[in-house]
Structures are given as C-alpha cells and as structure tokens.
PDB file of C-alpha atoms in Angstrom:
ATOM      1  CA  MET A  12     -13.357  12.923 -14.889  1.00 50.00           C
ATOM      2  CA  LEU A  13     -15.232  13.307 -10.742  1.00 56.00           C
ATOM      3  CA  PHE A  14     -11.905  16.586 -10.355  1.00 62.00           C
ATOM      4  CA  SER A  15     -11.687  19.328 -12.191  1.00 64.00           C
ATOM      5  CA  LYS A  16      -6.838  18.656 -12.711  1.00 68.00           C
ATOM      6  CA  LYS A  17      -4.842  21.198 -10.482  1.00 70.00           C
ATOM      7  CA  ALA A  18      -1.517  21.252 -12.485  1.00 70.00           C
ATOM      8  CA  ILE A  19       1.578  21.883 -10.236  1.00 86.00           C
ATOM      9  CA  ASP A  20       5.414  22.351 -10.829  1.00 90.00           C
ATOM     10  CA  LYS A  21       6.685  19.009  -9.293  1.00 94.00           C
ATOM     11  CA  THR A  22       6.924  14.590  -9.808  1.00 95.00           C
ATOM     12  CA  LEU A  23       4.157  13.771  -7.308  1.00 97.00           C
ATOM     13  CA  ILE A  24       5.225  10.305  -6.455  1.00 98.00           C
ATOM     14  CA  PHE A  25       2.496   7.871  -3.957  1.00 98.00           C
ATOM     15  CA  ILE A  26       3.686   4.955  -2.134  1.00 98.00           C
ATOM     16  CA  ILE A  27       1.136   1.819  -2.091  1.00 98.00           C
ATOM     17  CA  GLY A  28       0.640  -1.623  -0.863  1.00 98.00           C
ATOM     18  CA  SER A  29      -0.958  -3.152   2.042  1.00 98.00           C
ATOM     19  CA  GLY A  30       0.425  -3.207   5.475  1.00 96.00           C
ATOM     20  CA  ARG A  31       4.005  -5.115   6.532  1.00 97.00           C
ATOM     21  CA  SER A  32       4.512  -5.310   2.894  1.00 97.00           C
ATOM     22  CA  GLY A  33       7.385  -2.405   2.243  1.00 97.00           C
ATOM     23  CA  THR A  34       5.726   0.386   2.313  1.00 98.00           C
ATOM     24  CA  HIS A  35       8.552   2.438   4.761  1.00 97.00           C
ATOM     25  CA  LEU A  36      11.602   0.953   3.433  1.00 97.00           C
ATOM     26  CA  LEU A  37      10.699   1.718  -0.234  1.00 97.00           C
ATOM     27  CA  GLY A  38       9.453   5.413   0.049  1.00 97.00           C
ATOM     28  CA  ARG A  39      12.568   5.916   2.634  1.00 96.00           C
ATOM     29  CA  THR A  40      14.447   4.872  -0.114  1.00 97.00           C
ATOM     30  CA  VAL A  41      12.926   7.299  -2.672  1.00 97.00           C
ATOM     31  CA  GLY A  42      13.117   9.901  -0.344  1.00 96.00           C
ATOM     32  CA  HIS A  43      16.616   9.957   0.733  1.00 93.00           C
ATOM     33  CA  ILE A  44      17.913  11.470  -1.989  1.00 90.00           C
ATOM     34  CA  ALA A  45      18.843  14.981  -2.258  1.00 91.00           C
ATOM     35  CA  GLU A  46      15.837  16.350  -5.236  1.00 92.00           C
ATOM     36  CA  VAL A  47      12.701  14.423  -3.626  1.00 95.00           C
ATOM     37  CA  GLU A  48      11.004  15.825  -0.573  1.00 97.00           C
ATOM     38  CA  ALA A  49       9.249  13.245   1.725  1.00 98.00           C
ATOM     39  CA  PHE A  50       6.637  12.685   3.198  1.00 98.00           C
ATOM     40  CA  ILE A  51       6.547   9.113   5.040  1.00 98.00           C
ATOM     41  CA  GLU A  52       3.356   9.053   7.004  1.00 97.00           C
ATOM     42  CA  ASP A  53       3.882  12.491   8.176  1.00 97.00           C
ATOM     43  CA  PRO A  54       0.842  13.334  10.921  1.00 97.00           C
ATOM     44  CA  LYS A  55      -0.269  16.559   8.778  1.00 96.00           C
ATOM     45  CA  LEU A  56      -1.624  13.685   6.416  1.00 98.00           C
ATOM     46  CA  PHE A  57      -1.388  10.424   7.355  1.00 98.00           C
ATOM     47  CA  LYS A  58      -4.326  10.145   9.609  1.00 98.00           C
ATOM     48  CA  LYS A  59      -6.788  11.894   7.731  1.00 98.00           C
ATOM     49  CA  VAL A  60      -6.217  10.391   3.888  1.00 98.00           C
ATOM     50  CA  THR A  61      -6.355   6.854   5.471  1.00 98.00           C
ATOM     51  CA  ASP A  62      -9.656   7.794   6.891  1.00 98.00           C
ATOM     52  CA  VAL A  63     -11.037   8.327   3.493  1.00 98.00           C
ATOM     53  CA  ALA A  64      -9.270   5.565   2.019  1.00 98.00           C
ATOM     54  CA  ILE A  65      -9.580   2.743   4.104  1.00 98.00           C
ATOM     55  CA  ASN A  66     -14.052   3.246   4.275  1.00 97.00           C
ATOM     56  CA  PRO A  67     -15.789   1.501   1.296  1.00 96.00           C
ATOM     57  CA  ASN A  68     -18.571   3.911   1.961  1.00 96.00           C
ATOM     58  CA  ARG A  69     -16.342   7.562   1.316  1.00 97.00           C
ATOM     59  CA  LYS A  70     -18.095  10.433  -0.271  1.00 97.00           C
ATOM     60  CA  LYS A  71     -17.069  12.795  -3.073  1.00 96.00           C
ATOM     61  CA  SER A  72     -17.263  15.621  -1.131  1.00 97.00           C
ATOM     62  CA  ASP A  73     -14.502  14.125   1.807  1.00 97.00           C
ATOM     63  CA  ILE A  74     -11.846  13.014  -1.508  1.00 97.00           C
ATOM     64  CA  LYS A  75     -12.102  16.351  -2.580  1.00 96.00           C
ATOM     65  CA  LYS A  76     -10.550  17.918   0.426  1.00 97.00           C
ATOM     66  CA  ILE A  77      -8.092  15.393   0.668  1.00 98.00           C
ATOM     67  CA  LEU A  78      -6.527  16.972  -2.546  1.00 97.00           C
ATOM     68  CA  LYS A  79      -6.826  19.916  -1.852  1.00 96.00           C
ATOM     69  CA  LEU A  80      -4.885  19.749   1.443  1.00 97.00           C
ATOM     70  CA  TYR A  81      -2.779  17.761  -0.444  1.00 97.00           C
ATOM     71  CA  ASN A  82      -2.297  20.711  -3.087  1.00 95.00           C
ATOM     72  CA  SER A  83      -2.221  22.896  -0.240  1.00 95.00           C
ATOM     73  CA  VAL A  84       0.722  21.221   1.077  1.00 96.00           C
ATOM     74  CA  PHE A  85       3.206  20.325  -2.192  1.00 96.00           C
ATOM     75  CA  ARG A  86       3.028  23.419  -2.678  1.00 93.00           C
ATOM     76  CA  GLN A  87       4.997  24.307  -0.198  1.00 94.00           C
ATOM     77  CA  THR A  88       8.072  22.645  -1.195  1.00 94.00           C
ATOM     78  CA  ASN A  89      10.826  23.798  -3.464  1.00 94.00           C
ATOM     79  CA  LYS A  90      12.254  20.347  -4.182  1.00 95.00           C
ATOM     80  CA  SER A  91      11.703  19.661  -7.917  1.00 94.00           C
ATOM     81  CA  PHE A  92      10.046  15.705  -6.920  1.00 96.00           C
ATOM     82  CA  VAL A  93       7.879  15.547  -4.066  1.00 97.00           C
ATOM     83  CA  LEU A  94       6.603  11.771  -1.640  1.00 98.00           C
ATOM     84  CA  GLU A  95       4.431  11.000  -0.037  1.00 98.00           C
ATOM     85  CA  LYS A  96       3.875   7.954   1.333  1.00 98.00           C
ATOM     86  CA  THR A  97       0.205   6.867   2.883  1.00 98.00           C
ATOM     87  CA  HIS A  98       0.683   2.972   1.714  1.00 98.00           C
ATOM     88  CA  PRO A  99      -4.303   3.053   2.131  1.00 98.00           C
ATOM     89  CA  ASN A 100      -4.127   5.256  -1.025  1.00 98.00           C
ATOM     90  CA  ILE A 101      -4.311   2.436  -2.838  1.00 98.00           C
ATOM     91  CA  TRP A 102      -7.361   2.420  -2.603  1.00 98.00           C
ATOM     92  CA  LEU A 103      -7.676   6.212  -4.097  1.00 98.00           C
ATOM     93  CA  VAL A 104      -5.275   6.363  -7.451  1.00 98.00           C
ATOM     94  CA  GLU A 105      -7.802   6.871  -9.605  1.00 98.00           C
ATOM     95  CA  GLU A 106      -9.265  10.084  -8.317  1.00 97.00           C
ATOM     96  CA  ILE A 107      -5.641  11.542  -7.429  1.00 98.00           C
ATOM     97  CA  LEU A 108      -4.633  10.864 -10.560  1.00 97.00           C
ATOM     98  CA  ASP A 109      -7.880  12.502 -12.252  1.00 95.00           C
ATOM     99  CA  TYR A 110      -7.138  15.504 -10.560  1.00 96.00           C
ATOM    100  CA  PHE A 111      -3.087  15.561 -10.470  1.00 96.00           C
ATOM    101  CA  GLU A 112      -2.436  13.464 -13.766  1.00 94.00           C
ATOM    102  CA  THR A 113       0.947  13.355 -13.817  1.00 95.00           C
ATOM    103  CA  ALA A 114       1.249  11.640 -10.421  1.00 97.00           C
ATOM    104  CA  LYS A 115       3.315   8.107  -9.504  1.00 98.00           C
ATOM    105  CA  PHE A 116       2.111   5.497  -7.840  1.00 98.00           C
ATOM    106  CA  ILE A 117       4.657   2.842  -6.783  1.00 98.00           C
ATOM    107  CA  GLY A 118       3.541   0.184  -5.343  1.00 98.00           C
ATOM    108  CA  ILE A 119       4.977  -3.122  -3.661  1.00 98.00           C
ATOM    109  CA  LYS A 120       4.526  -6.582  -2.633  1.00 98.00           C
ATOM    110  CA  ARG A 121       5.837  -8.934  -0.620  1.00 98.00           C
ATOM    111  CA  ASN A 122       5.667 -12.906  -0.209  1.00 97.00           C
ATOM    112  CA  VAL A 123       2.585 -13.651   1.575  1.00 98.00           C
ATOM    113  CA  TYR A 124       3.610 -15.438   4.343  1.00 98.00           C
ATOM    114  CA  ALA A 125       6.202 -12.358   5.835  1.00 98.00           C
ATOM    115  CA  THR A 126       3.535 -10.002   5.143  1.00 98.00           C
ATOM    116  CA  ILE A 127       1.136 -11.998   6.850  1.00 98.00           C
ATOM    117  CA  ALA A 128       4.004 -13.132   9.991  1.00 98.00           C
ATOM    118  CA  SER A 129       4.308  -9.445   9.758  1.00 97.00           C
ATOM    119  CA  MET A 130       1.200  -8.194  10.326  1.00 98.00           C
ATOM    120  CA  LEU A 131       0.267 -10.461  13.114  1.00 98.00           C
ATOM    121  CA  ASN A 132       2.863  -9.482  15.443  1.00 96.00           C
ATOM    122  CA  HIS A 133       2.379  -5.269  15.135  1.00 96.00           C
ATOM    123  CA  LYS A 134      -0.567  -3.966  17.291  1.00 95.00           C
ATOM    124  CA  GLY A 135      -1.375  -1.166  14.824  1.00 94.00           C
ATOM    125  CA  VAL A 136      -2.418  -3.418  11.501  1.00 96.00           C
ATOM    126  CA  LEU A 137      -5.128  -5.286  13.717  1.00 97.00           C
ATOM    127  CA  GLU A 138      -6.446  -2.759  15.191  1.00 98.00           C
ATOM    128  CA  TRP A 139      -8.504  -2.422  12.136  1.00 98.00           C
ATOM    129  CA  TYR A 140      -9.992  -5.823  13.470  1.00 98.00           C
ATOM    130  CA  ASN A 141     -10.902  -3.503  16.751  1.00 97.00           C
ATOM    131  CA  ILE A 142     -12.237  -0.544  14.806  1.00 97.00           C
ATOM    132  CA  LEU A 143     -13.620  -1.683  11.394  1.00 98.00           C
ATOM    133  CA  PRO A 144     -17.045  -3.637  11.018  1.00 98.00           C
ATOM    134  CA  LEU A 145     -16.804  -7.278   9.402  1.00 98.00           C
ATOM    135  CA  ASN A 146     -19.624  -7.735   7.991  1.00 96.00           C
ATOM    136  CA  GLN A 147     -20.333  -4.919   5.561  1.00 97.00           C
ATOM    137  CA  VAL A 148     -17.815  -5.431   2.254  1.00 98.00           C
ATOM    138  CA  ASN A 149     -14.455  -3.659   2.139  1.00 98.00           C
ATOM    139  CA  PRO A 150     -11.695  -3.750  -0.189  1.00 98.00           C
ATOM    140  CA  PHE A 151      -9.089  -2.485   3.063  1.00 98.00           C
ATOM    141  CA  LEU A 152     -10.168  -6.423   4.531  1.00 98.00           C
ATOM    142  CA  GLY A 153     -10.179  -7.957   1.470  1.00 98.00           C
ATOM    143  CA  ILE A 154     -14.272  -8.309   2.673  1.00 98.00           C
ATOM    144  CA  THR A 155     -15.944  -9.535  -0.513  1.00 96.00           C
ATOM    145  CA  GLU A 156     -19.790  -9.952  -0.952  1.00 96.00           C
ATOM    146  CA  LYS A 157     -18.413 -13.501  -0.795  1.00 94.00           C
ATOM    147  CA  ASN A 158     -16.845 -14.186   2.494  1.00 96.00           C
ATOM    148  CA  TYR A 159     -18.489 -10.321   4.343  1.00 95.00           C
ATOM    149  CA  GLU A 160     -21.048 -13.295   6.606  1.00 95.00           C
ATOM    150  CA  LEU A 161     -18.450 -15.295   7.754  1.00 95.00           C
ATOM    151  CA  PHE A 162     -15.270 -12.787   7.449  1.00 97.00           C
ATOM    152  CA  LYS A 163     -14.994 -12.038  11.470  1.00 96.00           C
ATOM    153  CA  ASP A 164     -15.225 -16.076  13.368  1.00 96.00           C
ATOM    154  CA  LEU A 165     -12.480 -17.037  10.105  1.00 96.00           C
ATOM    155  CA  PRO A 166      -8.697 -16.957  12.289  1.00 96.00           C
ATOM    156  CA  LEU A 167      -7.046 -14.245  12.323  1.00 97.00           C
ATOM    157  CA  GLU A 168      -4.535 -15.428   9.698  1.00 98.00           C
ATOM    158  CA  SER A 169      -6.744 -15.457   7.052  1.00 97.00           C
ATOM    159  CA  LYS A 170      -8.016 -12.987   7.676  1.00 98.00           C
ATOM    160  CA  CYS A 171      -4.704 -10.877   7.104  1.00 98.00           C
ATOM    161  CA  ALA A 172      -4.307 -13.554   4.363  1.00 98.00           C
ATOM    162  CA  LEU A 173      -7.643 -11.989   2.817  1.00 98.00           C
ATOM    163  CA  ARG A 174      -6.369  -8.477   3.472  1.00 98.00           C
ATOM    164  CA  TRP A 175      -3.032  -9.548   1.029  1.00 98.00           C
ATOM    165  CA  LYS A 176      -4.476 -10.635  -1.564  1.00 97.00           C
ATOM    166  CA  SER A 177      -7.107  -7.706  -1.878  1.00 98.00           C
ATOM    167  CA  HIS A 178      -3.994  -5.420  -1.819  1.00 98.00           C
ATOM    168  CA  TYR A 179      -2.046  -7.904  -3.934  1.00 98.00           C
ATOM    169  CA  ASP A 180      -4.954  -7.818  -6.761  1.00 98.00           C
ATOM    170  CA  ARG A 181      -5.462  -3.547  -6.438  1.00 98.00           C
ATOM    171  CA  LEU A 182      -1.474  -3.715  -7.679  1.00 98.00           C
ATOM    172  CA  THR A 183      -1.885  -5.845  -9.621  1.00 98.00           C
ATOM    173  CA  TYR A 184      -4.845  -4.382 -12.031  1.00 98.00           C
ATOM    174  CA  LEU A 185      -3.465  -0.883 -10.995  1.00 98.00           C
ATOM    175  CA  GLU A 186      -0.492  -1.927 -13.130  1.00 98.00           C
ATOM    176  CA  THR A 187      -2.444  -2.992 -16.119  1.00 98.00           C
ATOM    177  CA  LYS A 188      -4.823  -0.161 -15.749  1.00 98.00           C
ATOM    178  CA  PHE A 189      -2.251   2.951 -15.795  1.00 98.00           C
ATOM    179  CA  PRO A 190       0.870   1.360 -16.790  1.00 98.00           C
ATOM    180  CA  GLU A 191       2.309   5.178 -16.990  1.00 97.00           C
ATOM    181  CA  ASN A 192       1.495   6.018 -13.887  1.00 98.00           C
ATOM    182  CA  VAL A 193       1.913   2.707 -11.816  1.00 98.00           C
ATOM    183  CA  LEU A 194       5.469   0.691 -11.502  1.00 98.00           C
ATOM    184  CA  VAL A 195       4.740  -2.149  -8.545  1.00 98.00           C
ATOM    185  CA  VAL A 196       8.287  -3.362  -7.475  1.00 98.00           C
ATOM    186  CA  ASP A 197       9.266  -7.113  -5.440  1.00 98.00           C
ATOM    187  CA  TYR A 198      10.601  -6.583  -1.813  1.00 97.00           C
ATOM    188  CA  GLU A 199      12.199 -10.072  -2.402  1.00 96.00           C
ATOM    189  CA  ASP A 200      14.111  -8.325  -4.927  1.00 96.00           C
ATOM    190  CA  PHE A 201      15.996  -5.337  -2.632  1.00 96.00           C
ATOM    191  CA  TYR A 202      17.339  -8.968  -1.800  1.00 94.00           C
ATOM    192  CA  ASN A 203      17.484 -11.070  -4.353  1.00 94.00           C
ATOM    193  CA  ASP A 204      18.139  -8.257  -6.999  1.00 95.00           C
ATOM    194  CA  TYR A 205      19.186  -4.953  -5.679  1.00 94.00           C
ATOM    195  CA  ASN A 206      21.356  -2.838  -8.631  1.00 94.00           C
ATOM    196  CA  GLY A 207      18.356  -3.837 -10.911  1.00 96.00           C
ATOM    197  CA  LEU A 208      15.846  -2.912  -8.409  1.00 97.00           C
ATOM    198  CA  MET A 209      17.060   0.663  -7.894  1.00 96.00           C
ATOM    199  CA  ILE A 210      17.714   1.068 -12.549  1.00 96.00           C
ATOM    200  CA  LYS A 211      14.022  -0.008 -12.411  1.00 97.00           C
ATOM    201  CA  LEU A 212      12.953   2.567  -8.986  1.00 97.00           C
ATOM    202  CA  GLU A 213      15.450   5.560 -11.192  1.00 96.00           C
ATOM    203  CA  ARG A 214      14.305   4.528 -14.287  1.00 97.00           C
ATOM    204  CA  PHE A 215      10.771   5.468 -14.161  1.00 98.00           C
ATOM    205  CA  LEU A 216      11.462   8.563 -11.975  1.00 96.00           C
ATOM    206  CA  LYS A 217      13.445   9.260 -14.266  1.00 94.00           C
ATOM    207  CA  LEU A 218      15.552  10.085 -11.597  1.00 90.00           C
ATOM    208  CA  GLU A 219      19.299  12.538 -12.197  1.00 84.00           C
ATOM    209  CA  ASN A 220      20.768  11.198  -9.571  1.00 83.00           C
ATOM    210  CA  HIS A 221      21.695   7.237  -8.132  1.00 89.00           C
ATOM    211  CA  ILE A 222      19.031   5.739  -5.559  1.00 92.00           C
ATOM    212  CA  ASN A 223      20.552   3.542  -2.386  1.00 89.00           C
ATOM    213  CA  SER A 224      18.844   2.091   0.080  1.00 90.00           C
ATOM    214  CA  GLU A 225      19.388   1.532   3.761  1.00 89.00           C
ATOM    215  CA  ALA A 226      21.808  -1.701   5.323  1.00 87.00           C
ATOM    216  CA  LEU A 227      19.487  -4.261   4.684  1.00 90.00           C
ATOM    217  CA  ILE A 228      19.897  -7.639   7.211  1.00 86.00           C
ATOM    218  CA  SER A 229      19.016 -10.268   4.252  1.00 87.00           C
ATOM    219  CA  SER A 230      17.744 -13.488   7.542  1.00 83.00           C
ATOM    220  CA  ASN A 231      15.070 -10.720   7.815  1.00 83.00           C
ATOM    221  CA  ILE A 232      13.289 -12.779   4.459  1.00 91.00           C
ATOM    222  CA  ASP A 233      12.728 -15.986   5.801  1.00 93.00           C
ATOM    223  CA  ARG A 234      11.669 -14.744   9.592  1.00 94.00           C
ATOM    224  CA  TRP A 235       8.383 -16.008   8.506  1.00 97.00           C
ATOM    225  CA  LYS A 236       9.864 -19.844   8.351  1.00 96.00           C
ATOM    226  CA  SER A 237      10.078 -19.209  12.409  1.00 96.00           C
ATOM    227  CA  GLU A 238       7.379 -17.147  13.091  1.00 97.00           C
ATOM    228  CA  LEU A 239       4.388 -19.271  11.243  1.00 98.00           C
ATOM    229  CA  THR A 240       3.006 -22.431  12.390  1.00 98.00           C
ATOM    230  CA  ASP A 241       1.970 -24.906   9.878  1.00 97.00           C
ATOM    231  CA  ASP A 242      -1.978 -25.259  11.134  1.00 97.00           C
ATOM    232  CA  GLN A 243      -1.701 -21.239  10.506  1.00 97.00           C
ATOM    233  CA  ILE A 244       0.049 -21.672   7.079  1.00 97.00           C
ATOM    234  CA  LYS A 245      -2.683 -24.527   6.367  1.00 96.00           C
ATOM    235  CA  ASN A 246      -4.995 -21.518   6.786  1.00 97.00           C
ATOM    236  CA  ILE A 247      -4.116 -18.741   4.661  1.00 97.00           C
ATOM    237  CA  ASP A 248      -3.532 -21.151   1.573  1.00 97.00           C
ATOM    238  CA  GLU A 249      -6.601 -22.842   2.852  1.00 95.00           C
ATOM    239  CA  VAL A 250      -8.831 -19.251   2.371  1.00 96.00           C
ATOM    240  CA  LEU A 251      -6.336 -17.979  -0.336  1.00 96.00           C
ATOM    241  CA  GLU A 252      -8.003 -21.162  -2.707  1.00 94.00           C
ATOM    242  CA  ASP A 253     -11.271 -19.637  -1.440  1.00 88.00           C
ATOM    243  CA  ASN A 254     -12.341 -23.155   0.536  1.00 79.00           C
ATOM    244  CA  TYR A 255     -13.806 -21.074   3.955  1.00 73.00           C
ATOM    245  CA  THR A 256     -16.110 -23.950   5.440  1.00 62.00           C
ATOM    246  CA  ALA A 257     -12.788 -26.225   6.882  1.00 62.00           C
ATOM    247  CA  LEU A 258     -12.217 -22.748   8.735  1.00 66.00           C
ATOM    248  CA  VAL A 259     -14.949 -21.070  10.425  1.00 57.00           C
TER     249      VAL A 259
END
C-alpha cells in the first residue's frame, strides 16, 4: 500500500483511455444523469493530474498531492456519484485505488485506425511529441525499451500507433487485474450495441436511473477510411507487428 486509504461516502468514477478514443463521449454520457457530479477535464484538475500521470519519473509526493486535491474537491459535492474525466489517469489507477479503494474506472477502446486518424487531426494530441522527450521510455507515448532509440525517427502515424497500443494493452491489463473496479467498453458499441452498452454501464455503476447518450452521427465510425492513406495504414500495421526496420 502506497497511501493511507480514504473513506468517502460517494461513488467515484474515473474515465480513462487514450486521447481520441471516445473518453469525452463516455464522460458526457455517464456525467449527464442527475445523481452524478461530473468534472470533465475541469481546469482545477486536468492539467495538474495530466502532468503527473504522463511523467514516467513522477515522485510519490507528486501523486500524493493529486490524491489530496481529489479528496478535497470530491468532498465538496452533494451528489452521490462523482465522475472525473482526466483520461491519463489510466497510468495512476493503482495509486488511486490505494487511496480510494472503492473507486470505479471505466476505460474505452477504439479501433486503431479511427483513433489514429483522429489523433492526426488534433493539434493538442500531436503537441505532446514536441513537449515530451522522444528518446526516453514513456508508456504515455508508447516508448519502450525496445523502440526508444528509433521512436523519434518513425512516421507520425507510427508514433500514434505505438501510443494507441500502449493504452490498449494497459486497459487489458487493468481489466484483468481489477475486475471489480475496472470496466472497459468499446467505442464502436455506441453505434453497434447501444442498448447493451448502456445496460453494461448501469450495472457496473449500480445506477438506479437509465443512461442515455447524446445523438451520434453514424457516418463518423468509418470516417478514417477516407482520412488515412494506404501508406499510413501500411506504416501502422508494420509498427504494430513490431516491424520497425522498414519505417526509419
């Protein structure tokens, strides 16, 4: 145990996943119901939490400050459910559970090509490649001991693919390690199995009220097919197959 556990008389819900995977949609969907107080990339929390979560060299004292901040903010609400959407919390799940042992995490996975197409069109997501070192191991970017020497020279879509894979693998691990606390859903189920997805969320959170998503545009699910070139798709496939030599 890293931290003293804190009892809190609310159900805490953390939305986790990679950028452009549907975390915002998921957060709005759950946060919309009456008994939930939602903090979706709230200015009081988002940057402070993100700066710690994405730093592979973070200190215990840095994490402790974040947990104390959460405790202070969450206790101020009168709602029985509190939702916090800072998706890089995917890298702080163990520490949060050490502090709030009944916390719930909902992660979301999305088709690799759709995620990367969206990443490539989002300046904020791409800016991390200018801010963070590209020659140091960092799970947030998908930089590993195996690829850190090559990473900076990879095509942008290949970098994004490694980032997607790192988050995808992390969600798979968390769902297996903490089955009572972590639920992972598929973004595509908002379109392909809407009712089943809403029921799954309601049961996991033990909600009395039904959840309803906002209106969705069905054509968005396959938009990546017109946004990614054949070469980009080839680069994505190759790097996910651990083939780096053809890309640099």
